[in-house]
Coordinates of C-alpha atoms in Angstrom, one line a residue:
X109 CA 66.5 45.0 44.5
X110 CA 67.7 47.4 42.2
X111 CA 71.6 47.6 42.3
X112 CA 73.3 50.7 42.8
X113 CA 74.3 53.3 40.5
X114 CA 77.2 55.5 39.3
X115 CA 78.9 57.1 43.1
X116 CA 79.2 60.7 41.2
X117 CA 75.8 61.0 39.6
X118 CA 74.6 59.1 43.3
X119 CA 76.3 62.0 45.4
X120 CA 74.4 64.6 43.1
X121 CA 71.0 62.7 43.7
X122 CA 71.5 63.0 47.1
X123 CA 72.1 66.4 47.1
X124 CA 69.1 66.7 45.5
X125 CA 67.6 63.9 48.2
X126 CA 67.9 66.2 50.9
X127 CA 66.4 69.2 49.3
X128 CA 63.3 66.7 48.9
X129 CA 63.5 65.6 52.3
X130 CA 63.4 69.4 53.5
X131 CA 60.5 69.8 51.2
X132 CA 62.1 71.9 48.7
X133 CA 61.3 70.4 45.4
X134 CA 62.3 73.5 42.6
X135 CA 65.4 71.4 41.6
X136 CA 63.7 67.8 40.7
X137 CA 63.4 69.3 37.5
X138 CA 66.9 68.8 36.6
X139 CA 66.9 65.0 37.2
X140 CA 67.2 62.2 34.3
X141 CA 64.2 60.5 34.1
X142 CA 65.6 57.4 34.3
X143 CA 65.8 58.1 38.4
X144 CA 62.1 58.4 39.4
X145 CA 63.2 57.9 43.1
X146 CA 66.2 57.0 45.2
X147 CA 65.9 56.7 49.1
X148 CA 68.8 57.1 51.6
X149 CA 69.3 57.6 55.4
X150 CA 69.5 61.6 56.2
X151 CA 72.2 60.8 59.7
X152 CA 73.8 58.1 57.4
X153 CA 76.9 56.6 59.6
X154 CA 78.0 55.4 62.4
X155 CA 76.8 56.8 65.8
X156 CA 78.6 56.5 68.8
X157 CA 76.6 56.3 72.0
X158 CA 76.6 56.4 75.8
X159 CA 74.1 54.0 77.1
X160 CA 73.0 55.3 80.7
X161 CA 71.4 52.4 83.0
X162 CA 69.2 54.4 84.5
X163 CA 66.2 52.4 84.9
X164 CA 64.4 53.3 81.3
X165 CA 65.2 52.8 77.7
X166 CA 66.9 55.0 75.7
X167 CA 65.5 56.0 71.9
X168 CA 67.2 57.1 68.8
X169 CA 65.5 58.4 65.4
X170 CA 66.6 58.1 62.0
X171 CA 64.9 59.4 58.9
X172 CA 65.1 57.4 55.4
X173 CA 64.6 60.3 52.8
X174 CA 62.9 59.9 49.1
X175 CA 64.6 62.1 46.4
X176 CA 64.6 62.1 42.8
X177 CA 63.4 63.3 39.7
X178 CA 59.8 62.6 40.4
X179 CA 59.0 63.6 43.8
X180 CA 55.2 62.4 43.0
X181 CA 55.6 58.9 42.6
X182 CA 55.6 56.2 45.5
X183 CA 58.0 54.3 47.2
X184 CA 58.7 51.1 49.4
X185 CA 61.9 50.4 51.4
X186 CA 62.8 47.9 54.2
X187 CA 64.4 48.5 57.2
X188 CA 67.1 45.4 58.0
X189 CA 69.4 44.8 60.8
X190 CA 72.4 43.1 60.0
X191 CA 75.3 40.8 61.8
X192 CA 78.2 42.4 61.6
X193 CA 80.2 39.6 62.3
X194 CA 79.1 38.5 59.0
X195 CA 78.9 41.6 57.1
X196 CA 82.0 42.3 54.9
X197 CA 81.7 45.8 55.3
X198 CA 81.7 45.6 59.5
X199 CA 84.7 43.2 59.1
X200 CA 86.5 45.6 57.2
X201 CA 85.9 48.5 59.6
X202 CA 86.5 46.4 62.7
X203 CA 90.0 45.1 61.1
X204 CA 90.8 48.5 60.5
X205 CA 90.1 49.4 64.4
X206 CA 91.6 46.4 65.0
X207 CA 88.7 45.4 67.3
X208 CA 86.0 42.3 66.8
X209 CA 82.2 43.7 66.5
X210 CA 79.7 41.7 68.0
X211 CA 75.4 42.9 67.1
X212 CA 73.2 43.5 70.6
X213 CA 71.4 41.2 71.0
X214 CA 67.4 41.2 69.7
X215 CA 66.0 41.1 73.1
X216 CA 67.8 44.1 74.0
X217 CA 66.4 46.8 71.2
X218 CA 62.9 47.2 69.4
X219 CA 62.3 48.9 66.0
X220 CA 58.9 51.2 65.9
X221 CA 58.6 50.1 62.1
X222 CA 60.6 48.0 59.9
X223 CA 58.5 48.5 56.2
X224 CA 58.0 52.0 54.8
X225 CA 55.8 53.0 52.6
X226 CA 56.1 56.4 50.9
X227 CA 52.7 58.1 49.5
X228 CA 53.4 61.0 46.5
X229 CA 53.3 63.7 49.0
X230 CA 56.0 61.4 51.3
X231 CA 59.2 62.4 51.5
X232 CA 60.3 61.0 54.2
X233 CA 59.4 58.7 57.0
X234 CA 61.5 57.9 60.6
X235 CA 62.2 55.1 62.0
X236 CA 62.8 54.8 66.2
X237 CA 65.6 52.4 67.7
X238 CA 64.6 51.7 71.7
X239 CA 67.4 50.1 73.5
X240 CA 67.3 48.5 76.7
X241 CA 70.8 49.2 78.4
X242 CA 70.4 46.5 80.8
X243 CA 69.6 44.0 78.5
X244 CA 73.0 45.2 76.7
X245 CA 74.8 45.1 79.9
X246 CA 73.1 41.4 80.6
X247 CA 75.1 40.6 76.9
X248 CA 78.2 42.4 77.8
X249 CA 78.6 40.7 81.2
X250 CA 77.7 37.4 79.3
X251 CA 81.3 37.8 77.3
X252 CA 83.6 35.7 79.2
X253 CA 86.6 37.8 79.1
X254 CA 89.7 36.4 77.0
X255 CA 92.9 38.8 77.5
X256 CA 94.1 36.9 74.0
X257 CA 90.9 38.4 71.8
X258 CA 90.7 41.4 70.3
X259 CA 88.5 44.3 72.2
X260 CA 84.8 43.5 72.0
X261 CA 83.0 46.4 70.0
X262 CA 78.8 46.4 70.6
X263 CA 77.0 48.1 67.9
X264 CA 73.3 48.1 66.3
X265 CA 73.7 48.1 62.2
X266 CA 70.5 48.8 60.3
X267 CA 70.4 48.9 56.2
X268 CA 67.8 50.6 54.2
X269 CA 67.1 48.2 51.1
X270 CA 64.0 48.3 48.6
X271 CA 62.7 46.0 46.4
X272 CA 61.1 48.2 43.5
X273 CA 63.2 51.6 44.1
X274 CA 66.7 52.8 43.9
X275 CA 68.8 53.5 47.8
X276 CA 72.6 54.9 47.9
X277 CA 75.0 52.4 48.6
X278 CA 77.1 55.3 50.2
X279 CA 74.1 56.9 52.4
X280 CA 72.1 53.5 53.4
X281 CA 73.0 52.7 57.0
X282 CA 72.5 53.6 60.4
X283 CA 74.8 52.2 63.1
X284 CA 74.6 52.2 66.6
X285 CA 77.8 51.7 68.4
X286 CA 78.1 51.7 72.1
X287 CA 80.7 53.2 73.6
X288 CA 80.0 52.8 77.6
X289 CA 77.3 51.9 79.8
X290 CA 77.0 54.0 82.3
X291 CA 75.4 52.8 85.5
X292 CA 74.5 55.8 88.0
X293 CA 76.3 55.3 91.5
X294 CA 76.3 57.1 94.5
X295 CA 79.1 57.0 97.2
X296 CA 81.5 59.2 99.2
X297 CA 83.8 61.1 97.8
X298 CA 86.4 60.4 100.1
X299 CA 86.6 57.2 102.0
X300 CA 90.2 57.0 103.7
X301 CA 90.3 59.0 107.1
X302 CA 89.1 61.6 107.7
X303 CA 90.0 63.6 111.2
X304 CA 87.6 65.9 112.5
X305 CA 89.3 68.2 116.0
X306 CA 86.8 68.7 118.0
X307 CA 87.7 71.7 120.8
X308 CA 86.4 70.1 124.2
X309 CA 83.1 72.0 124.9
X310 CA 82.8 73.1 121.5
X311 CA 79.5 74.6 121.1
X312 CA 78.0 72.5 118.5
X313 CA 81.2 71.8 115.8
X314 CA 80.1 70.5 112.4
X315 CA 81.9 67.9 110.0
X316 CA 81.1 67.5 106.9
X317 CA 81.6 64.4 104.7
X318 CA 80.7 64.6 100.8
X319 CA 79.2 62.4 98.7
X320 CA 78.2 62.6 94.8
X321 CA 76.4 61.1 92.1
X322 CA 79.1 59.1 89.5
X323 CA 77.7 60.9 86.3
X324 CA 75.0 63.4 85.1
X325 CA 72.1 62.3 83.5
X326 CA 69.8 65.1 82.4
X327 CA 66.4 63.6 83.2
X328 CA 67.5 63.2 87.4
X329 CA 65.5 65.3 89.5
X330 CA 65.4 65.4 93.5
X331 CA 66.9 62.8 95.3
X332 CA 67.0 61.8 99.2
X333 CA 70.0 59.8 100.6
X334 CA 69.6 58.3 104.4
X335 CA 72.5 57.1 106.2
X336 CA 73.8 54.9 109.1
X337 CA 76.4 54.0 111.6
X338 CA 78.0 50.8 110.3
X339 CA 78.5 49.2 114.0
X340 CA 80.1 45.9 112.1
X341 CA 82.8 47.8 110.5
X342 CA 86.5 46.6 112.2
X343 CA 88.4 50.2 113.7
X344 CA 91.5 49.8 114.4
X345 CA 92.6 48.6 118.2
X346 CA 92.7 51.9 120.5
X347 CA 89.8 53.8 118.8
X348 CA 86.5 53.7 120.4
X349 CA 83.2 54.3 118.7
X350 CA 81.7 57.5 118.8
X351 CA 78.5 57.3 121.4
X352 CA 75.1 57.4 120.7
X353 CA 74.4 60.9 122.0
X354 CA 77.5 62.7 120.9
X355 CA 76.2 63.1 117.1
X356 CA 73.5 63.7 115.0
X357 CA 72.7 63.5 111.0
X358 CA 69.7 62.9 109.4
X359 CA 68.8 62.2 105.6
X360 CA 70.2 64.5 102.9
X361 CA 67.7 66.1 99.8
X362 CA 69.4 67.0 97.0
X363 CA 68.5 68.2 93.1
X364 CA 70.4 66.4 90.6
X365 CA 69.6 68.5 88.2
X366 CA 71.8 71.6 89.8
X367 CA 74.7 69.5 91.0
X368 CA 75.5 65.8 91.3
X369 CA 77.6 66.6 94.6
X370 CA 76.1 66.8 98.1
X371 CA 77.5 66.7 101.7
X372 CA 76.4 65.2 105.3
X373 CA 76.7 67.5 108.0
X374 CA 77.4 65.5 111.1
X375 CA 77.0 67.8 114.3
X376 CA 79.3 66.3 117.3
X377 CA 78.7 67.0 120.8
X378 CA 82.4 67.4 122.4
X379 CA 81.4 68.0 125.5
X380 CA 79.7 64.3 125.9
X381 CA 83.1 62.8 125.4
X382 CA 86.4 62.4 127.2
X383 CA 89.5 63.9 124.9
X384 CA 91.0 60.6 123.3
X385 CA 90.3 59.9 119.5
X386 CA 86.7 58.1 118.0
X387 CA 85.7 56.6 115.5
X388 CA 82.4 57.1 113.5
X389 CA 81.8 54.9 110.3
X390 CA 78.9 56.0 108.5
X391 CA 77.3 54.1 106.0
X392 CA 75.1 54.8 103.1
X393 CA 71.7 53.0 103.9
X394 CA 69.5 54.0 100.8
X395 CA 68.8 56.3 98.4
X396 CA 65.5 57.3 96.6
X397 CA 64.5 57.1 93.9
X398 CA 66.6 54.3 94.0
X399 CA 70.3 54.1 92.6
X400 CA 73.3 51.7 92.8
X401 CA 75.0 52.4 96.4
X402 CA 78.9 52.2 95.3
X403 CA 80.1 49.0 97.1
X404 CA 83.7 50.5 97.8
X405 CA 82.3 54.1 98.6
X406 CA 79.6 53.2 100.5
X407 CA 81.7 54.2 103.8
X408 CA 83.1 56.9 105.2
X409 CA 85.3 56.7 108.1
X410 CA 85.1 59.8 110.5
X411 CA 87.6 60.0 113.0
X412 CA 86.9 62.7 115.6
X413 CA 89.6 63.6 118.5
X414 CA 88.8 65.8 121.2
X415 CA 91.1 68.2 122.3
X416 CA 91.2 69.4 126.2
X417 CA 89.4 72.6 127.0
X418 CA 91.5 75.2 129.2
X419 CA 88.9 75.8 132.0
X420 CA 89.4 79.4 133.7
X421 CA 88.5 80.8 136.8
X422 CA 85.0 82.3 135.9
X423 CA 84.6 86.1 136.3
X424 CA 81.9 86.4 139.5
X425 CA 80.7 90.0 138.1
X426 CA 76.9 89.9 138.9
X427 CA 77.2 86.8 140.7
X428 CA 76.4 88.6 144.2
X429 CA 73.5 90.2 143.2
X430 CA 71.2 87.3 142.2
X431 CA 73.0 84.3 143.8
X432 CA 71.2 83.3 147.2
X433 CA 70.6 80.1 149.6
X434 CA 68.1 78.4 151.8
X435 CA 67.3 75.5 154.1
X436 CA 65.0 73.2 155.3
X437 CA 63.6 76.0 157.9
X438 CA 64.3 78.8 156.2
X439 CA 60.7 80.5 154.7
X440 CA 62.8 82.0 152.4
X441 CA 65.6 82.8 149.7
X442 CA 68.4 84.9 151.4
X443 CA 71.3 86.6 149.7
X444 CA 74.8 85.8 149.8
X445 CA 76.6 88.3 147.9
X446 CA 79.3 88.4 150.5
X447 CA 80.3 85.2 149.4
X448 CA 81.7 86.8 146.2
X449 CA 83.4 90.0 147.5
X450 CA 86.7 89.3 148.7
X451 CA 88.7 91.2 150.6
X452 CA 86.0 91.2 152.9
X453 CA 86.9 92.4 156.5
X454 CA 85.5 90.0 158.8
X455 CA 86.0 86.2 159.8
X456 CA 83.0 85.2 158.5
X457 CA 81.2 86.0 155.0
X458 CA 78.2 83.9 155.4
X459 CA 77.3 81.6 157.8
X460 CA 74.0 79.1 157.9
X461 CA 72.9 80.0 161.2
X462 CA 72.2 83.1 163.4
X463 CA 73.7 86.3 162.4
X464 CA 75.5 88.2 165.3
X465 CA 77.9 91.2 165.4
X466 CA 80.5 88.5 166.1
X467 CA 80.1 87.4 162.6
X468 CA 78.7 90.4 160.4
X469 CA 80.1 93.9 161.0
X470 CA 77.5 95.1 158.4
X471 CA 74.6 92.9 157.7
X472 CA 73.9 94.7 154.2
X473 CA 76.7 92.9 153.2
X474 CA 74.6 89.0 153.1
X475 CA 73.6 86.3 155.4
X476 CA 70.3 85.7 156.2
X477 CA 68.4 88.1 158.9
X478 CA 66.3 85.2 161.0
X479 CA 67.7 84.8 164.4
X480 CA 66.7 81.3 164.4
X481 CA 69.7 78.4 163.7
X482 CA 69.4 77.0 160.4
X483 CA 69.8 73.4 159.9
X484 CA 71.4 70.6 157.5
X485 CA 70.9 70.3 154.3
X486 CA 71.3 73.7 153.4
X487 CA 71.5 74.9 149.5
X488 CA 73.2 77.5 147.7
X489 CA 72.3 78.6 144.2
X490 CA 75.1 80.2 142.4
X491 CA 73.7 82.6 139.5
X492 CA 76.9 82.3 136.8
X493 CA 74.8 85.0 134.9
X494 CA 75.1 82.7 131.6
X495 CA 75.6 79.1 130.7
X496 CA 78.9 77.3 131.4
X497 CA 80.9 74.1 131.3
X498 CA 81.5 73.5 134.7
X499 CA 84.6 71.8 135.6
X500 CA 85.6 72.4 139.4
X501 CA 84.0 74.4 142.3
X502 CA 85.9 75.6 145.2
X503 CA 85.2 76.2 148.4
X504 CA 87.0 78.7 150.9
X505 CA 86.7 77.7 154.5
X506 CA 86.9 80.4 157.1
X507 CA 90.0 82.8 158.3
X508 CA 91.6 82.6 161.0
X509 CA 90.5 79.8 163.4
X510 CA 87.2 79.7 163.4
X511 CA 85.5 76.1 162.0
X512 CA 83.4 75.7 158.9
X513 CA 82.2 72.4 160.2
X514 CA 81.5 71.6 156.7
X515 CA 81.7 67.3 155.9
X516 CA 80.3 66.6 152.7
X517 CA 78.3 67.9 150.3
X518 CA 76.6 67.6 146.5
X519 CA 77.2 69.6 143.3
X520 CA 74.2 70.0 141.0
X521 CA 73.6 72.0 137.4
X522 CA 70.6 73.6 136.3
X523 CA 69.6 76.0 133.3
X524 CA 66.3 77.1 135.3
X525 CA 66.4 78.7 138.1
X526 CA 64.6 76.4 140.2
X527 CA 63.6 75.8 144.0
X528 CA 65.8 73.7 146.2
X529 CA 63.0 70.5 146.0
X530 CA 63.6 69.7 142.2
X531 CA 67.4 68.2 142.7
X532 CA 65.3 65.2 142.7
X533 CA 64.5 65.8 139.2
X534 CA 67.4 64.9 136.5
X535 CA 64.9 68.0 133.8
X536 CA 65.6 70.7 136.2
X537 CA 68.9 69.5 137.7
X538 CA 71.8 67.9 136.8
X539 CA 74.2 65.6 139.3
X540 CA 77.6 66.6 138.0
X541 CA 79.9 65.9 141.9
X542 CA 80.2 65.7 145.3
X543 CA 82.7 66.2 148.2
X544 CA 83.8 64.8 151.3
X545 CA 86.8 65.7 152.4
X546 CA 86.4 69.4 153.3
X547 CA 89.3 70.4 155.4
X548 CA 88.3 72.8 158.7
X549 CA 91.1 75.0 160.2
X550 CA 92.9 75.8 156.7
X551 CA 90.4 78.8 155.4
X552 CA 90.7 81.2 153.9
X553 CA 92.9 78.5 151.4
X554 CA 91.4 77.2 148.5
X555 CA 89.7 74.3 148.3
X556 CA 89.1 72.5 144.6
X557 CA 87.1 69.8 143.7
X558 CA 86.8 68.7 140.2
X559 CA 83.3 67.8 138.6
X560 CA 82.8 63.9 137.5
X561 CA 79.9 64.8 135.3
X562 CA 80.8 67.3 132.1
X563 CA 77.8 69.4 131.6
X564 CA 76.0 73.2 131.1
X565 CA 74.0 75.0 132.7
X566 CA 73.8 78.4 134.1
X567 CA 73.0 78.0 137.8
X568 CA 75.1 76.2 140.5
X569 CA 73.5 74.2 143.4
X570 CA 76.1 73.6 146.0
X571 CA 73.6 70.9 148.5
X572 CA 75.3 70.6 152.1
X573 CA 74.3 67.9 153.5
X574 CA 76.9 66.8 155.9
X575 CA 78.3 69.0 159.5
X576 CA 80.3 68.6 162.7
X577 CA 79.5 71.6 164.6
X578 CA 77.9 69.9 168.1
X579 CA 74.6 70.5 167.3
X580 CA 74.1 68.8 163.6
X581 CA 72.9 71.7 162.2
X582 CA 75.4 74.6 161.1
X583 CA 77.8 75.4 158.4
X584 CA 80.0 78.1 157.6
X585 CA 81.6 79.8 154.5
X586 CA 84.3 82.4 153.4
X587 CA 84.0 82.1 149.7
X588 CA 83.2 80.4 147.1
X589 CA 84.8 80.0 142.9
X590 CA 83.8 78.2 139.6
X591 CA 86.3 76.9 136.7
X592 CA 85.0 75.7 133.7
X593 CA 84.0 77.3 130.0
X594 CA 81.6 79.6 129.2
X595 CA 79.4 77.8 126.4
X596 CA 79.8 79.3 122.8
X597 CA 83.4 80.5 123.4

């Protein structure tokens, strides 16, 4: 191999080397004759590299230059990869970094072409490193660690030499030196608790939980993340886990490309729970195309508490005009506005059975208009005029003396407006109480009975079924009022 040659003249060939390589060749002229050719590395030096384990190799390109006086004449150089652990020049550098440098291994990179071969026209040729980060990271992991050793340095040095033509000792190398392999992880970005309020009868509340990639990578495109409840994770004693029907999430799409970050919107129903504190751990199940789920982000503890609602009296404005009730020989609907005007004259506002002038000064007012004595069961439909949370009915028995002979009776909730026969189906209807313990003889005062079923809907059934009046088939009523929470407010 020829040797090297004086560092000033060398700098100047170079010079002159890169014109060549850029195809320039005006100023070959000036060169002794004595240097027909001299080859170097154009990104001569050390270059320091983040390795991302993504799945795929990654490449990097050199280009070995021919300069010199003679730009017509061929040339042959070698590509070489040395050990730094026993090149002097590597173990000067690493002393000076105070580090040890250790060569990746051969399995782990592949060189597209080792012997070059430069025609007349030739100037230059390049020459393609592919690394394998995982093969790297095998190597690395492979290290037992040793806290008394210096810091392990990895690094890929390649030498240009040639046989037959001159190469600059100060522009022949091409290192690769890792700096970090990155493997791509995705986990929450938060995994302590996090307490989501949810406002009992909250129309739909939303939490959201994020989540994010660990690093960017320029080539990532779409990806889809699917998550789970973790139902083996340990809560703490007290908490219960959120049920089954009181939340929804699905799968989450999201473009790399535009952000790395993404969130999980996790819809809670508040009004299918009881107003304690949950507990909802959600786990990342998979992601696609596939990527390392972070072990210790992997999940997110929700904690949702459920604050009591303040159920009002509901305003009755429109009630009278569409509200109505029937029984099992009635032919049909009958009005009982009455039953929501009060201040109303008379003992009785509405009564299931004949209508007299001992009970209705002015018929116009409700009641049904047969003459014939309706019987047990008996229905009322109660049009709230929009959907509400229900929460209590109560029922007003009648004034003065006269008997109700109300006994029990059924509460049901509906969003249809729906003939008395479908209680028996849960679609149209919905069970949400009953009573039993109607008191006679103390109308016109209040009577309250709290719903055991939380639920919405915009009509009320209240379903008599139970009398004492003597002949098992009437019941009477002053008034009637709903609590609860209009939905969406």
């Amino acid at each position: 191999m020829k040797k090297t040659f004086n560092l000033l003249f060398a700098t100047f060939l170079i010079a002159v080397g890169i014109v060549s390589c850029n195809d320039e060749d005006g100023i070959q002229d000036i060169i002794p004759e004595a240097y027909h050719e001299m080859l170097y590395v154009k990104e001569n030096g050390t270059q320091n590299v983040t390795l991302y384990n993504v799945g795929e190799e990654a490449s990097y390109t050199f280009t070995v230059c021919k300069g010199g006086s003679d730009p017509s004449l061929t040339a042959t150089a070698k590509v070489t990869v040395i050990d730094p652990a026993t090149d002097a020049e590597c173990q000067e550098q690493a002393a000076q970094e105070n580090v040890q440098y250790r060569g990746i291994p051969a399995e782990a990179y592949t060189l597209s072409n080792t012997d070059l071969e430069f025609s007349g026209e030739e100037t230059w040729k390049q020459v393609t490193v592919t690394v394998d980060p995982q093969k790297v990271q095998d190597a690395m992991d492979g290290v037992a660690e040793n806290s008394g050793e210096l810091p392990v340095v990895w690094m890929l040095p390649l030498e240009v030499t040639s046989e037959t033509d001159s190469v600059s000792s100060e522009r022949n190398r091409y290192i690769i030196e890792v700096d970090d392999i990155l493997t791509p992880q995705i986990g929450f970005t938060k995994t302590s608790e996090q307490y989501f309020l949810v406002k009992e009868y909250e129309e739909e509340p939303t939490a959201t939980i994020d989540f994010a990639l660990n690093m960017e990578y320029e080539k990532w495109g779409e990806f889809t993340c699917e998550f789970e409840v973790d139902k083996d994770y340990e809560y703490e004693e007290g908490k219960t886990l959120l049920p089954e029907n009181s939340y929804e999430f699905s799968s989450v799409t999201f473009n790399a490309q535009e952000s790395v970050q993404s969130s999980l919107a996790v819809a809670i129903n508040g009004s299918a729970l009881e107003t304690k504190e949950y507990v909802l751990p959600i786990r990342i199940k998979s992601v696609s195309p596939s990527v390392e789920i972070s072990e210790s982000n992997s999940v997110c503890v929700l904690y949702v508490n459920i604050s009591p609602a303040d159920p009002k009296k509901l305003d009755r404005t429109g009630w009278a005009a569409s509200s109505e009730a029937c029984c099992t020989k009635a032919e049909s609907w009958s009005s009982i506005g009455n039953l929501f005007q009060p201040g109303y004259a008379t003992n009785v506002w509405w009564c299931a059975t004949s209508i007299t002038a001992d009970y209705f000064t002015d018929a116009a007012m409700g009641g049904h208009n047969n003459q014939n004595k309706l019987q047990i069961p008996h229905w009322i439909i109660v049009d709230l005029q929009k959907e509400c949370y229900v929460t209590a009915v109560s029922l007003y028995g009648l004034k003065s003396n006269e008997d109700s002979y109300i006994t029990k009776g059924e509460f049901y909730l509906g969003s249809e407006r729906s003939l008395f026969t479908d209680i028996e189906h849960p679609e149209v209807w919905t069970h949400i109480g009953s009573f039993s313990d109607f008191k006679d003889k103390s109308g016109p005062i209040e009577q309250k009975y709290e719903v055991t079923k939380k639920s919405k809907g915009r009509y009320l059934m209240i379903y008599m079924t139970g009398t004492s009046h003597p002949d098992g088939n009437q019941v009477t009523l002053n008034e009637i009022d709903v609590y609860g929470v209009p939905a969406g407010e």
